[in-house]
Amino acid sequence: MADNTDFELYGFWRTSATYRVRVALNLKGLTAREHDINLDKGEQLSADFLAINPLGAIPALIESGQPPMTESLAILEFIDETHPAPPLLPADPRGRARVRSIAQMLAADTHPLIVPRVRKYLTEVGGFDQAAVKAWMTHWFGTGLAAVERRLSSEAATGAFCHGDAVTIADICLGSITVLARVNKLALPPLPTIDRIMARCEAMEAFAKADPMQQAGAPKA
Amino acid sequence: MADNTDFELYGFWRTSATYRVRVALNLKGLTAREHDINLDKGEQLSADFLAINPLGAIPALIESGQPPMTESLAILEFIDETHPAPPLLPADPRGRARVRSIAQMLAADTHPLIVPRVRKYLTEVGGFDQAAVKAWMTHWFGTGLAAVERRLSSEAATGAFCHGDAVTIADICLGSITVLARVNKLALPPLPTIDRIMARCEAMEAFAKADPMQQAGAPKA
């Protein structure tokens, strides 16, 4: 099996960005051997991992003999360009712009605000206690998801999924935030359109298999 | 002149994301009539602007009769797909992945941490004073730029610009952070490779004309 694996994926069971890469690989029928880099233990900065990815960043996707690729959205575009079926972006430039815009609202405007290094700064430098950190996470997830809900519920291009009736990187990014909100038990505003789309996504094996709680490093239920 | 303008661009003199769109339009020889949405006065949430972009988000790029496009990186990809010369991404998928990864390190991992709504939360809810906000901005700009410097100074694909010898969206995102650091007078670590690349970019009219201090809304020197 090892020799038939398409990629090595360095990630962590819980992280939103690793989830995105997992879903995209699953949708394309690609395989990756996943290596757990425990962010809670700081393993992303260990000498062993820095020898693999000098940036100390996960997710890192490696194809044999090639330098690591980083940043989940860049990896998703690479996977889509090199393995075009099924497509993860619509064919028309305006549709692509809408999908990428929704993806950025989640992966750029929302997710980077709650990653471990930011929470560490807020507690160690900013004087936030655990309740204040949870309020911070709840605020930014709620703000980001409510803005996406407003788009999805009002824009004609929304279909069974975020854009029409096929899965795109917008759905992948949406799932990456909603599953992380669930892992962190965050109280969110009502999100009926997002809930509808996510129920559809999570019924697909590609999404279900990528769920944080299904990964090797996840805590036992 | 008005009737020959390609786009309407809603932005603000100072913002990093508006700068990115300006540079891309300039590089492609496209024109936009720019409308100043004053973030300091909350104009992005005014009824007038919400009638134009219900998301209340800048930059918003509008082509006559079409819905607004948002999120700077989605807009840059749209501009590049619909106006291919000169290209803002390399031709090979691995090169494109590297460029998009560097762009995301700046536009996703760095910039969203210091936008007005985050600074507002830190002061109004988090108890940060102005010195603490400045330390926050300095920390995240320094962290993000130092990580990019480490890549650019060590990876063989770096050339006169971030990737080889042609301008890409990585250079545009790099410029968007360095000009904002300058506007905010942030003390940064030594960044010799970034300084070299940025000197080259800023010698180009497309970058120089996009500089925040050159815009109509900028404070007088």
Short mmCIF file of N, CA and C in Angstrom, two decimals, chain B residues 13 15 18-24 26 34 179 204-215:
data_model
loop_
_atom_site.label_atom_id
_atom_site.label_comp_id
_atom_site.label_asym_id
_atom_site.label_seq_id
_atom_site.Cartn_x
_atom_site.Cartn_y
_atom_site.Cartn_z
N TRP B 13 -7.99 54.27 0.85
CA TRP B 13 -6.60 54.61 0.47
C TRP B 13 -5.57 53.70 1.14
N THR B 15 -5.93 50.54 2.71
CA THR B 15 -6.00 49.10 2.95
C THR B 15 -5.17 48.29 1.98
N THR B 18 -7.10 46.59 -0.97
CA THR B 18 -7.38 47.48 -2.08
C THR B 18 -6.12 47.72 -2.91
N TYR B 19 -4.99 47.87 -2.22
CA TYR B 19 -3.70 48.03 -2.89
C TYR B 19 -3.43 46.89 -3.87
N ARG B 20 -3.73 45.66 -3.43
CA ARG B 20 -3.48 44.50 -4.30
C ARG B 20 -4.25 44.61 -5.61
N VAL B 21 -5.51 45.01 -5.51
CA VAL B 21 -6.34 45.11 -6.71
C VAL B 21 -5.82 46.23 -7.61
N ARG B 22 -5.46 47.37 -7.00
CA ARG B 22 -4.91 48.49 -7.78
C ARG B 22 -3.69 48.08 -8.58
N VAL B 23 -2.74 47.37 -7.91
CA VAL B 23 -1.52 46.96 -8.60
C VAL B 23 -1.86 46.03 -9.76
N ALA B 24 -2.73 45.06 -9.52
CA ALA B 24 -3.07 44.10 -10.58
C ALA B 24 -3.70 44.81 -11.77
N ASN B 26 -3.29 47.93 -12.64
CA ASN B 26 -2.23 48.71 -13.28
C ASN B 26 -1.34 47.82 -14.16
N GLU B 34 -12.10 54.81 -8.76
CA GLU B 34 -12.02 54.37 -7.36
C GLU B 34 -12.93 55.22 -6.48
N VAL B 179 3.93 47.95 2.41
CA VAL B 179 3.48 49.36 2.39
C VAL B 179 2.61 49.67 3.62
N MET B 204 8.56 50.17 -10.33
CA MET B 204 7.60 50.01 -11.42
C MET B 204 6.39 50.93 -11.18
N GLU B 205 5.92 51.54 -12.23
CA GLU B 205 4.80 52.48 -12.11
C GLU B 205 3.55 51.80 -11.54
N ALA B 206 3.33 50.53 -11.90
CA ALA B 206 2.12 49.82 -11.45
C ALA B 206 2.05 49.75 -9.93
N PHE B 207 3.21 49.57 -9.30
CA PHE B 207 3.25 49.53 -7.84
C PHE B 207 3.24 50.95 -7.26
N ALA B 208 4.06 51.81 -7.84
CA ALA B 208 4.21 53.17 -7.27
C ALA B 208 2.88 53.91 -7.27
N LYS B 209 2.12 53.77 -8.35
CA LYS B 209 0.82 54.46 -8.44
C LYS B 209 -0.21 53.92 -7.46
N ALA B 210 0.01 52.69 -6.98
CA ALA B 210 -0.95 52.07 -6.05
C ALA B 210 -0.65 52.39 -4.60
N ASP B 211 0.47 53.04 -4.35
CA ASP B 211 0.90 53.30 -2.97
C ASP B 211 -0.17 54.08 -2.20
N PRO B 212 -0.45 53.64 -0.97
CA PRO B 212 -1.47 54.34 -0.18
C PRO B 212 -1.29 55.85 -0.14
N MET B 213 -0.05 56.32 0.02
CA MET B 213 0.17 57.75 0.17
C MET B 213 -0.10 58.53 -1.11
N GLN B 214 -0.26 57.82 -2.24
CA GLN B 214 -0.57 58.46 -3.52
C GLN B 214 -2.08 58.55 -3.78
N GLN B 215 -2.90 58.03 -2.86
CA GLN B 215 -4.34 57.98 -3.13
C GLN B 215 -5.04 59.26 -2.65
#
